[in-house]
Tab-separated table of C-alpha atoms and ligand atoms in Angstrom:
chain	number	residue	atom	x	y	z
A	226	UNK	CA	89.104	101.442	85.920
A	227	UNK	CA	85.684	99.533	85.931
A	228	UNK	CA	85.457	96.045	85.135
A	229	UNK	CA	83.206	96.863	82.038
A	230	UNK	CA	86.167	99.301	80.686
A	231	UNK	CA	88.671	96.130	80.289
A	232	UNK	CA	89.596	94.667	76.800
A	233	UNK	CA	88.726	91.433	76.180
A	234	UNK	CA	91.880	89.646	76.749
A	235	UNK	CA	91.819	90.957	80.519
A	236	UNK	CA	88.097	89.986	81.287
A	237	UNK	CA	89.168	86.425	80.129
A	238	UNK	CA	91.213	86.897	83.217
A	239	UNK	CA	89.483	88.411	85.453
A	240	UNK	CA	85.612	89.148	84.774
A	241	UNK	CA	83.451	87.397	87.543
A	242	UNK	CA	86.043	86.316	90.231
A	243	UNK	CA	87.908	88.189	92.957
A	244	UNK	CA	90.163	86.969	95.227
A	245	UNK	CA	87.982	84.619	97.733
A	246	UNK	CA	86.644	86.368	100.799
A	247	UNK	CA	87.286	83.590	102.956
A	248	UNK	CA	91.075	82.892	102.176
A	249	UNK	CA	92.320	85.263	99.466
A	250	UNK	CA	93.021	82.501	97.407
A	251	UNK	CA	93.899	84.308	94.208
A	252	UNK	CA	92.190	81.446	91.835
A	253	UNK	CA	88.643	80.606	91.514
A	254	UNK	CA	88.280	78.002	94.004
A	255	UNK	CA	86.570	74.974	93.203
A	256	UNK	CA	83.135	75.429	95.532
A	257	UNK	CA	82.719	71.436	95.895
A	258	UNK	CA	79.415	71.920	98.336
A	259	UNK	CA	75.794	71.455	97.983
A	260	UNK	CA	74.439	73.682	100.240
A	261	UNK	CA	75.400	76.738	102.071
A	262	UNK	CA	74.498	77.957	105.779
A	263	UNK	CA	72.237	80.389	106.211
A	264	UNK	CA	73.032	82.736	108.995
A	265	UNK	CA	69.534	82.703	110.129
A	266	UNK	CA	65.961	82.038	109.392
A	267	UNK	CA	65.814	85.383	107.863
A	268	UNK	CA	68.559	85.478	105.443
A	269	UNK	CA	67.026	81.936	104.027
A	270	UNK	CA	63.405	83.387	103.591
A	271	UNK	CA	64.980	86.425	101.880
A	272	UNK	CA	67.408	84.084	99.733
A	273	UNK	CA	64.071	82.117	98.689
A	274	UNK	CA	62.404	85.452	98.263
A	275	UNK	CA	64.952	86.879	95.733
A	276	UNK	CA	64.756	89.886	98.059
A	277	UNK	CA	68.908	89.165	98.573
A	278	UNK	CA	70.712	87.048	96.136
A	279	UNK	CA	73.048	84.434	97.399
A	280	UNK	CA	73.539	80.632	97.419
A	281	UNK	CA	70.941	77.635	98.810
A	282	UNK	CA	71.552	74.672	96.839
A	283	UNK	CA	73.913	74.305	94.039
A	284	UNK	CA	71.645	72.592	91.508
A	285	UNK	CA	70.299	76.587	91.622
A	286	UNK	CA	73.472	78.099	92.436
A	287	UNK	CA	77.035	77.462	93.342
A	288	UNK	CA	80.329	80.070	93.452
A	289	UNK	CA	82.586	78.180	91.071
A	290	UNK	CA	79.771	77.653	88.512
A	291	UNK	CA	78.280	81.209	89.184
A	292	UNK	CA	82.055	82.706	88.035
A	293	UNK	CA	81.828	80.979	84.959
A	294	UNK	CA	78.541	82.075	83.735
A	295	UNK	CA	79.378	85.884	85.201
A	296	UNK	CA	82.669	85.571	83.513
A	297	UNK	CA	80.867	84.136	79.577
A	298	UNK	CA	78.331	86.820	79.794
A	299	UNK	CA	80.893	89.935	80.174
A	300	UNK	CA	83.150	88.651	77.459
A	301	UNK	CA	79.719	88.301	75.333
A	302	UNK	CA	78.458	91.963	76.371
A	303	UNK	CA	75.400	90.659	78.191
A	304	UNK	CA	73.545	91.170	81.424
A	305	UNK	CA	73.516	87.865	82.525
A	306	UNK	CA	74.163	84.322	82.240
A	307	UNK	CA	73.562	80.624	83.374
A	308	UNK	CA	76.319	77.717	83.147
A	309	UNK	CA	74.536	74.636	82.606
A	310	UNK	CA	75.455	70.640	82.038
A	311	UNK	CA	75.620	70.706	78.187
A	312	UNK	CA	75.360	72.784	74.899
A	313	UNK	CA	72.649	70.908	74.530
A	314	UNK	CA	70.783	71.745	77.739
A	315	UNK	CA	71.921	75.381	77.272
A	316	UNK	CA	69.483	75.612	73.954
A	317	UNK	CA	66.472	73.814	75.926
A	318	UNK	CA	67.356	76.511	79.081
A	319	UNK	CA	67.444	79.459	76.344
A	320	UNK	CA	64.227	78.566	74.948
A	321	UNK	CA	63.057	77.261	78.468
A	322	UNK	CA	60.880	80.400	79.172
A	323	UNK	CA	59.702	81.655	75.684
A	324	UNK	CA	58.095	78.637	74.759
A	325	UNK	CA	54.468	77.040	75.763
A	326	UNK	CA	53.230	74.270	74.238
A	327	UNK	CA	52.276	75.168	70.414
A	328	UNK	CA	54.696	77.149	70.429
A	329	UNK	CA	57.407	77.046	67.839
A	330	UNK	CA	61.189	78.318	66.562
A	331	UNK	CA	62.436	79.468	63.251
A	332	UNK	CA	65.731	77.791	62.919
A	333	UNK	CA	68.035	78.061	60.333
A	334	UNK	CA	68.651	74.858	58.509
A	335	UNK	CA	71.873	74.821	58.844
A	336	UNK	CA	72.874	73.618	62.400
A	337	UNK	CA	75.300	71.227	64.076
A	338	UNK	CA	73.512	67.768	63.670
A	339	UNK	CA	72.836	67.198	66.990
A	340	UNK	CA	70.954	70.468	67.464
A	341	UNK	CA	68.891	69.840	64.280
A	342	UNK	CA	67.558	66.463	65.446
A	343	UNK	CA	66.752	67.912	69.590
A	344	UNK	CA	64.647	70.535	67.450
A	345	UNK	CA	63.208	68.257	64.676
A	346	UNK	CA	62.195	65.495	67.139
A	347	UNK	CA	62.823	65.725	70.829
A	348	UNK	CA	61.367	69.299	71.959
A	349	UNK	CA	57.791	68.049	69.763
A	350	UNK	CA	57.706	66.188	73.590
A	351	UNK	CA	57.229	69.184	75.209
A	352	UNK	CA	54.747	70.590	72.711
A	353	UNK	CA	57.105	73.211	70.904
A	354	UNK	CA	58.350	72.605	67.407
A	355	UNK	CA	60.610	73.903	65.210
A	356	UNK	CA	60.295	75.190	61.276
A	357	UNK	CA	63.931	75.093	59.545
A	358	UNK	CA	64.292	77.421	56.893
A	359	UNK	CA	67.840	78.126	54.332
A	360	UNK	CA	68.530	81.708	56.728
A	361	UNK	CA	69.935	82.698	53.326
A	362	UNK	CA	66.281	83.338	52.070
A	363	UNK	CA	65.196	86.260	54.638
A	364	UNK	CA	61.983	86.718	52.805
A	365	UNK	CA	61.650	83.107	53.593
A	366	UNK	CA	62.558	83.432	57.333
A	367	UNK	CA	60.541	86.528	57.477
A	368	UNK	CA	57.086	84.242	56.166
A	369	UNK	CA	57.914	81.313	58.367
A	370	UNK	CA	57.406	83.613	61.584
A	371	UNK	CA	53.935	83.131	62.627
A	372	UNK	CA	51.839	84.253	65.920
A	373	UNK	CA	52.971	81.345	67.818
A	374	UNK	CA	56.843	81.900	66.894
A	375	UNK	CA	58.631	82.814	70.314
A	376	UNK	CA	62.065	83.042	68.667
A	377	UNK	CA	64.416	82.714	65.601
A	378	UNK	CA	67.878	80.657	66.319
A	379	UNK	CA	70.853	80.109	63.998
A	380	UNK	CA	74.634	79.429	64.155
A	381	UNK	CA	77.281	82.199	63.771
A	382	UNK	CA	79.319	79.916	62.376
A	383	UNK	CA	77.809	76.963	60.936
A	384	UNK	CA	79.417	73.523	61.457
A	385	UNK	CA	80.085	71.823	59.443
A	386	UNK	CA	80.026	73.711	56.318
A	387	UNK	CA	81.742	77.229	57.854
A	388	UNK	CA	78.795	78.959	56.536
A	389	UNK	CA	78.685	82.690	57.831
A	390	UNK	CA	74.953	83.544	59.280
A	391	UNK	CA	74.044	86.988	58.578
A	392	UNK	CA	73.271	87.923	62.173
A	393	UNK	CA	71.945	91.358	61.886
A	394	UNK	CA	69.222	91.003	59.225
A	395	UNK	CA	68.107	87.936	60.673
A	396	UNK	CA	67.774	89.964	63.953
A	397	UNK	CA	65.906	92.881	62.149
A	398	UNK	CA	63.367	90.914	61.026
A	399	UNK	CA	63.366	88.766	65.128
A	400	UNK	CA	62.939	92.306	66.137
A	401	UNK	CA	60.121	93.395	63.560
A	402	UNK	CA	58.830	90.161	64.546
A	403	UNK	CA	58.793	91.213	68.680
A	404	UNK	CA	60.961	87.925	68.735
A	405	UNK	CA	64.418	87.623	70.110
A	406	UNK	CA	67.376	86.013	68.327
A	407	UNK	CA	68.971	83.353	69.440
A	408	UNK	CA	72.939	82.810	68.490
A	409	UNK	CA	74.212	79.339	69.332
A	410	UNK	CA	78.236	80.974	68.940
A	411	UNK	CA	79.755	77.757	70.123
A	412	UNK	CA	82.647	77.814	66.792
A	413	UNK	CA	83.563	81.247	67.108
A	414	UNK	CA	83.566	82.227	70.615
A	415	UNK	CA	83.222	85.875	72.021
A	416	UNK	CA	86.914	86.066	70.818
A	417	UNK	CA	85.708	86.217	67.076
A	418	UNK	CA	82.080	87.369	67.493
A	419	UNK	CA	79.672	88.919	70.131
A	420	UNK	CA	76.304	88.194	68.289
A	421	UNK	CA	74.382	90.671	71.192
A	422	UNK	CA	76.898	93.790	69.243
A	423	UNK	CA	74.597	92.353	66.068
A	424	UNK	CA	70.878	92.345	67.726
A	425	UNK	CA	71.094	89.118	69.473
A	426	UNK	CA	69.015	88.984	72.429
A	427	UNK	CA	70.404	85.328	73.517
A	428	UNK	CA	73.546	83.612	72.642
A	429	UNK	CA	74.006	79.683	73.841
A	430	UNK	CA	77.437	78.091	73.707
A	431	UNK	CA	78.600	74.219	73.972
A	432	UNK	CA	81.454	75.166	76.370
A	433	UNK	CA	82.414	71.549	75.948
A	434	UNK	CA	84.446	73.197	72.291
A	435	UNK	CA	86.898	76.422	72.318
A	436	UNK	CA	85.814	77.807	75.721
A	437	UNK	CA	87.591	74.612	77.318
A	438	UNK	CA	89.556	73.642	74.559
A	439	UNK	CA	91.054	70.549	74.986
A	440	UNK	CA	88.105	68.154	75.040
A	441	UNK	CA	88.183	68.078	79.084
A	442	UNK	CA	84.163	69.233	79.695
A	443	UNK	CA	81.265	69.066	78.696
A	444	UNK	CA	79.220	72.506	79.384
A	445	UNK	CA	77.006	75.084	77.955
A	446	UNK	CA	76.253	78.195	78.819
A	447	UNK	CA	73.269	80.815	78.221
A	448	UNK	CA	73.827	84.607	78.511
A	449	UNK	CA	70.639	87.315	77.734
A	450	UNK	CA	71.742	91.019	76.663
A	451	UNK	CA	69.339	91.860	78.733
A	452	UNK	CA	67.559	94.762	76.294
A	453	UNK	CA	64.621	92.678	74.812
A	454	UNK	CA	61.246	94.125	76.050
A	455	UNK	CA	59.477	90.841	77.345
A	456	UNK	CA	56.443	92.985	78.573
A	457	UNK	CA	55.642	94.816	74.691
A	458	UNK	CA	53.434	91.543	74.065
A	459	UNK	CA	51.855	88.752	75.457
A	460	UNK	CA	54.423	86.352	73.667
A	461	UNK	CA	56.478	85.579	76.963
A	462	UNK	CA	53.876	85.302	79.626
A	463	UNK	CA	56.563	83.134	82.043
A	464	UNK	CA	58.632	86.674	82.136
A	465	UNK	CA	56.039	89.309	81.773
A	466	UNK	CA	52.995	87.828	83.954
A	467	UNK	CA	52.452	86.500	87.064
A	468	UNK	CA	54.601	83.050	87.183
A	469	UNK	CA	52.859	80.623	88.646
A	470	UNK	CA	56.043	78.159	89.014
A	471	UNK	CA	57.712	81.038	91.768
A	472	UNK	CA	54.735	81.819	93.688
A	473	UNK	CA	53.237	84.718	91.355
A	474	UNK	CA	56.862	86.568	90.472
A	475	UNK	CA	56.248	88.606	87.669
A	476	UNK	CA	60.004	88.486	86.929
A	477	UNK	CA	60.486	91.438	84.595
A	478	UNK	CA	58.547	93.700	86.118
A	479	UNK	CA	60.760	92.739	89.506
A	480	UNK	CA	64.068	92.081	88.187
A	481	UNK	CA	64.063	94.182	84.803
A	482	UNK	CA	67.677	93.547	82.535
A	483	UNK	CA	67.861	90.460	84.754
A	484	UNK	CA	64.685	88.652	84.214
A	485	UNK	CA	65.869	85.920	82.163
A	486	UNK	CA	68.859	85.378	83.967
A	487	UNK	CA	66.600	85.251	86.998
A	488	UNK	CA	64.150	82.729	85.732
A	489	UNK	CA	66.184	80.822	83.792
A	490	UNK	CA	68.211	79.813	87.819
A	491	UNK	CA	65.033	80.125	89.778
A	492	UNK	CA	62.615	78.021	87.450
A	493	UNK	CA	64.724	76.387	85.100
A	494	UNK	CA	67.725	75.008	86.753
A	495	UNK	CA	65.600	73.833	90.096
A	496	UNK	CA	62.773	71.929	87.813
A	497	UNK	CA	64.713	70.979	84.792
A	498	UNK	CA	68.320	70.624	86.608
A	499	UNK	CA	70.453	70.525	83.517
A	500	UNK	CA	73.041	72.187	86.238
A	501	UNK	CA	76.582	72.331	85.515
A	502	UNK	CA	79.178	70.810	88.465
A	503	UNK	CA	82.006	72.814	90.143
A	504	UNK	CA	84.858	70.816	88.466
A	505	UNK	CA	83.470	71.477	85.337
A	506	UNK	CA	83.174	74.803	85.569
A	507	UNK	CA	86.859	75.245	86.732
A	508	UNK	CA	88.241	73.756	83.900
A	509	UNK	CA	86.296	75.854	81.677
A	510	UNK	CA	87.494	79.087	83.648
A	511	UNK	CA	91.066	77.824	82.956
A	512	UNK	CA	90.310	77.386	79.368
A	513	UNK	CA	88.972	80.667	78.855
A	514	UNK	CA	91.655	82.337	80.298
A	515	UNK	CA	93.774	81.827	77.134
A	516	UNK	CA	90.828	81.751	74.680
A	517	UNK	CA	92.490	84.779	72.598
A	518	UNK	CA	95.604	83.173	72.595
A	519	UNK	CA	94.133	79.842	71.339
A	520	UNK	CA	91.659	81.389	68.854
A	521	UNK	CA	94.389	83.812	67.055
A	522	UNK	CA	96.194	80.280	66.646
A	523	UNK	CA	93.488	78.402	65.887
A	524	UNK	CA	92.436	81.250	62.923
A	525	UNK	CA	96.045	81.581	61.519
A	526	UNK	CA	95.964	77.531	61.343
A	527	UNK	CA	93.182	77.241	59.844
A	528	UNK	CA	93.562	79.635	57.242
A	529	UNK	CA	97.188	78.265	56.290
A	530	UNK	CA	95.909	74.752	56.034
A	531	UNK	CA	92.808	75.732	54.126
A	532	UNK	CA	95.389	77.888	51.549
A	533	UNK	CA	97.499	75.009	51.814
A	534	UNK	CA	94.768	72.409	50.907
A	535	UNK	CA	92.989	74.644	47.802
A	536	UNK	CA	95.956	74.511	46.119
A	537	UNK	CA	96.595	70.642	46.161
A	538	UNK	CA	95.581	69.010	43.261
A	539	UNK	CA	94.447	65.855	45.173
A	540	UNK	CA	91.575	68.170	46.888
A	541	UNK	CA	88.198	69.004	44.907
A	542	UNK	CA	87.138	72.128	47.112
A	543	UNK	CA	87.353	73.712	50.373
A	544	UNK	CA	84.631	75.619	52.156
A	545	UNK	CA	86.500	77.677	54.863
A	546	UNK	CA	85.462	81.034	54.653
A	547	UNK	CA	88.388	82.837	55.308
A	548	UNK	CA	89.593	82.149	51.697
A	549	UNK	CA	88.327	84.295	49.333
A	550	UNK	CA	87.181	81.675	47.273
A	551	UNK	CA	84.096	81.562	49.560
A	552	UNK	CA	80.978	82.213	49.048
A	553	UNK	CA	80.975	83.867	52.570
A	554	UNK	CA	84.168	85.806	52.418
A	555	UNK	CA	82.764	88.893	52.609
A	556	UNK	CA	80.023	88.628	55.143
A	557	UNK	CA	83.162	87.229	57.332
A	558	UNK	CA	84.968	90.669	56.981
A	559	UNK	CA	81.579	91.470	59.242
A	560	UNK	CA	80.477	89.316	60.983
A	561	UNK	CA	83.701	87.070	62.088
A	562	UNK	CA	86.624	90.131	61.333
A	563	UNK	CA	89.380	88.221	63.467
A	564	UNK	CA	88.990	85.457	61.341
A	565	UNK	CA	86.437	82.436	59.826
A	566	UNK	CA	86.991	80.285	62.940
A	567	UNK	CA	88.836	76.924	62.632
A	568	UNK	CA	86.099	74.507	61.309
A	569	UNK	CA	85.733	73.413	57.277
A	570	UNK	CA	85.180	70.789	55.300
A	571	UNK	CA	87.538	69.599	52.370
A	572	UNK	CA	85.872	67.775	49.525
A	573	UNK	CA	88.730	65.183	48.399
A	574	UNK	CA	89.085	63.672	44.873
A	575	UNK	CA	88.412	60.167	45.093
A	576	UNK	CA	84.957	59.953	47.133
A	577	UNK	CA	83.822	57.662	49.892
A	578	UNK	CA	86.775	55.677	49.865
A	579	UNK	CA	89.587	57.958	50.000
A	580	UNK	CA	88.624	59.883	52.344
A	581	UNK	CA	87.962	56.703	54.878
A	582	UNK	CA	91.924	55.819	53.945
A	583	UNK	CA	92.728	59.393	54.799
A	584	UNK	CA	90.990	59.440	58.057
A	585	UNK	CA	92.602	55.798	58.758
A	586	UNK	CA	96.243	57.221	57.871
A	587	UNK	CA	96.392	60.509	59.782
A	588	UNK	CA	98.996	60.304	62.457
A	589	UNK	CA	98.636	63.054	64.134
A	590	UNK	CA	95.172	64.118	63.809
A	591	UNK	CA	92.803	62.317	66.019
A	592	UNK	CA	89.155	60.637	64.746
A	593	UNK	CA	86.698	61.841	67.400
A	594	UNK	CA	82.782	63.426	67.308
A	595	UNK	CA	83.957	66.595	68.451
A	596	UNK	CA	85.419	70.226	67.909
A	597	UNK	CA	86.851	72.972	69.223
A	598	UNK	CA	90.274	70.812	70.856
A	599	UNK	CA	93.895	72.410	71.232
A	600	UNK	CA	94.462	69.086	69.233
A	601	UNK	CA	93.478	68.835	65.102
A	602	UNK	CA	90.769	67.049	64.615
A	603	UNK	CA	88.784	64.760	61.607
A	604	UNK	CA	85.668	62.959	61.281
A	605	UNK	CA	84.112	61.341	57.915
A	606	UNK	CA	80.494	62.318	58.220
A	607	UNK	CA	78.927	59.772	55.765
A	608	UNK	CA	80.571	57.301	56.643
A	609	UNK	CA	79.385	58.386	61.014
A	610	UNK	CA	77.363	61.605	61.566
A	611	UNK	CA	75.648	61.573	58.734
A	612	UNK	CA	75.322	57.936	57.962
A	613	UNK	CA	71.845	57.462	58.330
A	614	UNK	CA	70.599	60.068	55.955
A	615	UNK	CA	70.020	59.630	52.218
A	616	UNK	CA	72.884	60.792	49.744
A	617	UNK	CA	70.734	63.185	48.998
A	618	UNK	CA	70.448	64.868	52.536
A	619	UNK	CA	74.141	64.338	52.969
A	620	UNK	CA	74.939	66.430	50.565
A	621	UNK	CA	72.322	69.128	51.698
A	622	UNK	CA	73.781	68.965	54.750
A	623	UNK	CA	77.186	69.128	53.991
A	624	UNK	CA	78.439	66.201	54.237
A	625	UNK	CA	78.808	64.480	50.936
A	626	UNK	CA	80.410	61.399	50.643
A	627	UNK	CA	83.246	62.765	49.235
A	628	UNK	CA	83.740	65.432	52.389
A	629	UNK	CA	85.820	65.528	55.873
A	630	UNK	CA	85.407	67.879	58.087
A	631	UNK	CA	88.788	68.994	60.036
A	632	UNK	CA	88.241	70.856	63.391
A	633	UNK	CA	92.151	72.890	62.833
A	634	UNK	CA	94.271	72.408	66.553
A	635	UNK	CA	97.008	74.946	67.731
A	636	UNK	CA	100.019	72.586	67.075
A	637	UNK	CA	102.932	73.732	64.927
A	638	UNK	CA	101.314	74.161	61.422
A	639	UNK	CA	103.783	72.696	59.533
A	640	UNK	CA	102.895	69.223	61.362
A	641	UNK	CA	99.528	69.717	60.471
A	642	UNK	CA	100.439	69.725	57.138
A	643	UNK	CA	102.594	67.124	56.883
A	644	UNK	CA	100.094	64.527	58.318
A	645	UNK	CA	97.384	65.946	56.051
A	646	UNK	CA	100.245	65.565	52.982
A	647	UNK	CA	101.138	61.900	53.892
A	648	UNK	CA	97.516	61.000	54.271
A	649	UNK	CA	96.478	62.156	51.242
A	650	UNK	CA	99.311	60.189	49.134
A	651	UNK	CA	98.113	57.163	50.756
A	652	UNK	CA	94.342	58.007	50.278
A	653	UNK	CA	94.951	58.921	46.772
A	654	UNK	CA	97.351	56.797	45.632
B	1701	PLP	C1	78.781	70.481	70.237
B	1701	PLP	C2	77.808	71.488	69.833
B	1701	PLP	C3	76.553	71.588	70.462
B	1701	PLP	C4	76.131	70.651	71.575
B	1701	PLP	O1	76.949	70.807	72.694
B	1701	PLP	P1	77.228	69.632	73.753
B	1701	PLP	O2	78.111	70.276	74.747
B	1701	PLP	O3	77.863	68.505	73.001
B	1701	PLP	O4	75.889	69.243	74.297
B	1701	PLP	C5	75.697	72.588	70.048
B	1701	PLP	N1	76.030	73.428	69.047
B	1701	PLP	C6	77.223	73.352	68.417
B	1701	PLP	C7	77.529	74.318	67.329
B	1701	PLP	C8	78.146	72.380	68.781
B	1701	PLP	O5	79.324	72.315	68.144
C-alpha cells in the first residue's frame, strides 16, 4: 500500500520518515548538524544546482526539520512544505514569493491579533500591504481584489471568536481572481480541516498550538497544494520568470508542482532564515503523532464545556460553534465536520471585573498568551491582548470587556468544569 493510500491517523505516524539509513533507528533522529559532506566536488555543484536534491547547510535544509514539513504537508494533502521558526515567519515565507513591493493581500478581518498587526503595520516595511475586509461580505472581498492583489488569506477557524471562514467561496472568487488562497489552519489542524480539499492553494500553521500541543515549541509551517498555475499571469514573476535571486531559475517552469516548495527553501529560508532547529522539529513530530487522539478530546471537551457553560445562568453568551446556538453551526457541519475546534469565548455577567476575579480564581486552568496546550487555558483580552484598543474595537474584535477566551485542554472534563464552576461563584458572587 502507498504512502498516499494511508488514513490520516497512520500518516501522523509515519508520513515523511523511514527508518534511518545509517542506523535503522526506528525514530526520527534528531539531525543536530549544520552541514553535511559532500562526497565530491560534483555532488556539491549538483546539490547547489538543484539538479539532485539533498542537504548543504541546515538554515536551507536539515533531515529532522525536512520530516516535519514532509510529514505536515501529506496530512494537509499538499505537494510540499517548509518548517520554519514561527507561525509568524510561516505567513511572511507563504507570502514571501507572491509579493513585490506595491503589492498587497486581502485579509479577512478577523485574525489572531498578532497576525492582524504583522499585516497592518510591519510587512508596509517591505512595501506590501494588506486591505482587511468582514470575509462574511464576499461581494466585499470580491471589490477589494485589485491588479496588485497577489493573494487572499483568512483563518479556518478564527481565534478568538470561533468564527467559521467559508473557505470555498472565498477561494472561488481567489481563483476568479488568478489569486491563491491562503488558510492560516493553526486552530483546527489537518485533523479537523484540510483547507487545499476546499481550493486552498497555501495553508500556514503556528505549529507552536495543536501540532505540538503542550506549549513545548514554537514553529510554523507552510505547505503549497501544488495545483495553482503561477505561469497563467504575470502576477508571480519570482515563480514564473527568470529569478534573479538563484542565478536565472525560472522555478516553475523547472520544478512544476514543486515550485513553491522549491523557492520558498532555496530563496527564502537562505536570505530571510526564519529556519526552524532540529529539536524543535522533533518535538513537533512527537506531537503530531497523537494529534487525532488529542483533537477528538480536545472537540468532545470543548463542546461539553461550551453546553455546560450556555446553560449557566451566571454566563451572558457563548460563541463556540459547535452549539447550535451559533451563528456558524451550520457552515461547521462543512467546513470543520469533526468538530468546531477547542477555542471560544464566554461573555460572563458581571463585565470587566468578574471576569479578572474569574481568571484570578481558576485553579486548574492556567493564564498564559497562548493556545492549542494539552492543558486548559484562559486569558482576559481587555484587560491584556486587547488592552490597547478602544472599547469600541474590543468589541469588534471580540474581545469585549465582558469576554474570556478559554483555549479547552484534554484533562478529565469534569475537572474542567469544576474549576470553571468554583471560579465563577467567586467571580460572581
Ligand atoms: C499563534 C498563532 C499565530 C502565530 O504563531 P507563532 O508560532 O506564535 O508565531 C498565527 N496564527 C494563529 C491562528 C495563531 O494562533
Amino acid at each position: 500500500m502507498s504512502e498516499n493510500q494511508y488514513g490520516f491517523d497512520t500518516l501522523a505516524i509515519h508520513a515523511g520518515t523511514a527508518p534511518d539509513p545509517a542506523t535503522g533507528a526506528r525514530q526520527v533522529p534528531i539531525y543536530q548538524t549544520t552541514a553535511y559532506v559532500f562526497r565530491d566536488a560534483e555532488h556539491a555543484a549538483k546539490l547547489f544546482n538543484l539538479e539532485e536534491v539533498g542537504y548543504i547547510y541546515s538554515r536551507l535544509t536539515n533531515p529532522t526539520v525536512a520530516a516535519l514539513a514532509n510529514r505536515v504537508a501529506a496530512l494537509e494533502g499538499a505537494a510540499g512544505g517548509i518548517a520554519c521558526s514561527s507561525g509568524h515567519a510561516a505567513q511572511i515565507m507563504a507570502l514571501f514569493p507572491l509579493m513585490q513591493p506595491g503589492c498587497n493581500i486581502v485579509a479577512s478581518s478577523r485574525l489572531y491579533g498578532g497576525t492582524i498587526t504583522q499585516f497592518s503595520q510591519t510587512i508596509k516595511r517591505f512595501g506590501w500591504s494588506a486591505k482587511f475586509v468582514d470575509t462574511e461580505d464576499l461581494a466585499a472581498v470580491e471589490a477589494a481584489i485589485d491588479e496588485n492583489t497577489r493573494a487572499v488569506f483568512c483563518e479556518t477557524i478564527a481565534n478568538p471568536g470561533g468564527y467559521i471562514s467559508d473557505l470555498d467561496a472565498l477561494a472561488k472568487i481567489a481563483d476568479a481572481a488568478g489569486v491563491p488562497l491562503i488558510v492560516d489552519n493553526t486552530t483546527a489542524t489537518p485533523y479537523l480541516c484540510r483547507p487545499i480539499e476546499h481550493g486552498a492553494t497555501l495553508v500556514v500553521h503556528s505549529a507552536t498550538k495543536y501540532l505540538t500541543g503542550n506549549g513545548t515549541v514554537t514553529g510554523g509551517i507552510v505547505v503549497d497544494s501544488g495545483k495553482f498555475d503561477w505561469s497563467a499571469s504575470d502576477k508571480f514573476p519570482s515563480l514564473s520568470q527568470p529569478e534573479p535571486a538563484y542565478h536565472g531559475l525560472t522555478f516553475h517552469a523547472a520544478l512544476g508542482a514543486m515550485a513553491f516548495t522549491f523557492h520558498s527553501i532555496a530563496v527564502g529560508l537562505r536570505d530571510l532564515g526564519m529556519t526552524m532547529n532540529p529539536q524543535g522539529a522533533h518535538y513537533t513530530l512527537m506531537g503530531i503523532e497523537t494529534l487525532a487522539l488529542r483533537m477528538e478530546r480536545h472537540v468532545a471537551n470543548a463542546k461539553a464545556v461550551a453546553e455546560w457553560l450556555e446553560k449557566d445562568p451566571r454566563i451572558e453568551g457563548v460563541t463556540y460553534a459547535g452549539l447550535e446556538s451559533s451563528p456558524w453551526n451550520e457552515r461547521a457541519g462543512r467546513i470543520v465536520p469533526k468538530g468546531a475546534g477547542a477555542l471560544f469565548t464566554v461573555a460572563v455577567k458581571g463585565g470587566y471585573d468578574a471576569c479578572v476575579k474569574l481568571v484570578d480564581n481558576l485553579k486548574l486552568f492556567s493564564h498564559v498568551a497562548n493556545l492549542g496546550d494539552a492543558r486548559s487555558l484562559i486569558i482576559h483580552p481587555a484587560s491584556t491582548t486587547h488592552r490597547q484598543l478602544e472599547p469600541e474595537q474590543q468589541v469588534k474584535a471580540g474581545a469585549a470587556p465582558n469576554v474570556v477566551r478559554v483555549s479547552i485542554g484534554i484533562e478529565d472534563v469534569k475537572d474542567i468544569i469544576a474549576d470553571l464552576d468554583q471560579a465563577l461563584a467567586k467571580a460572581t458572587a
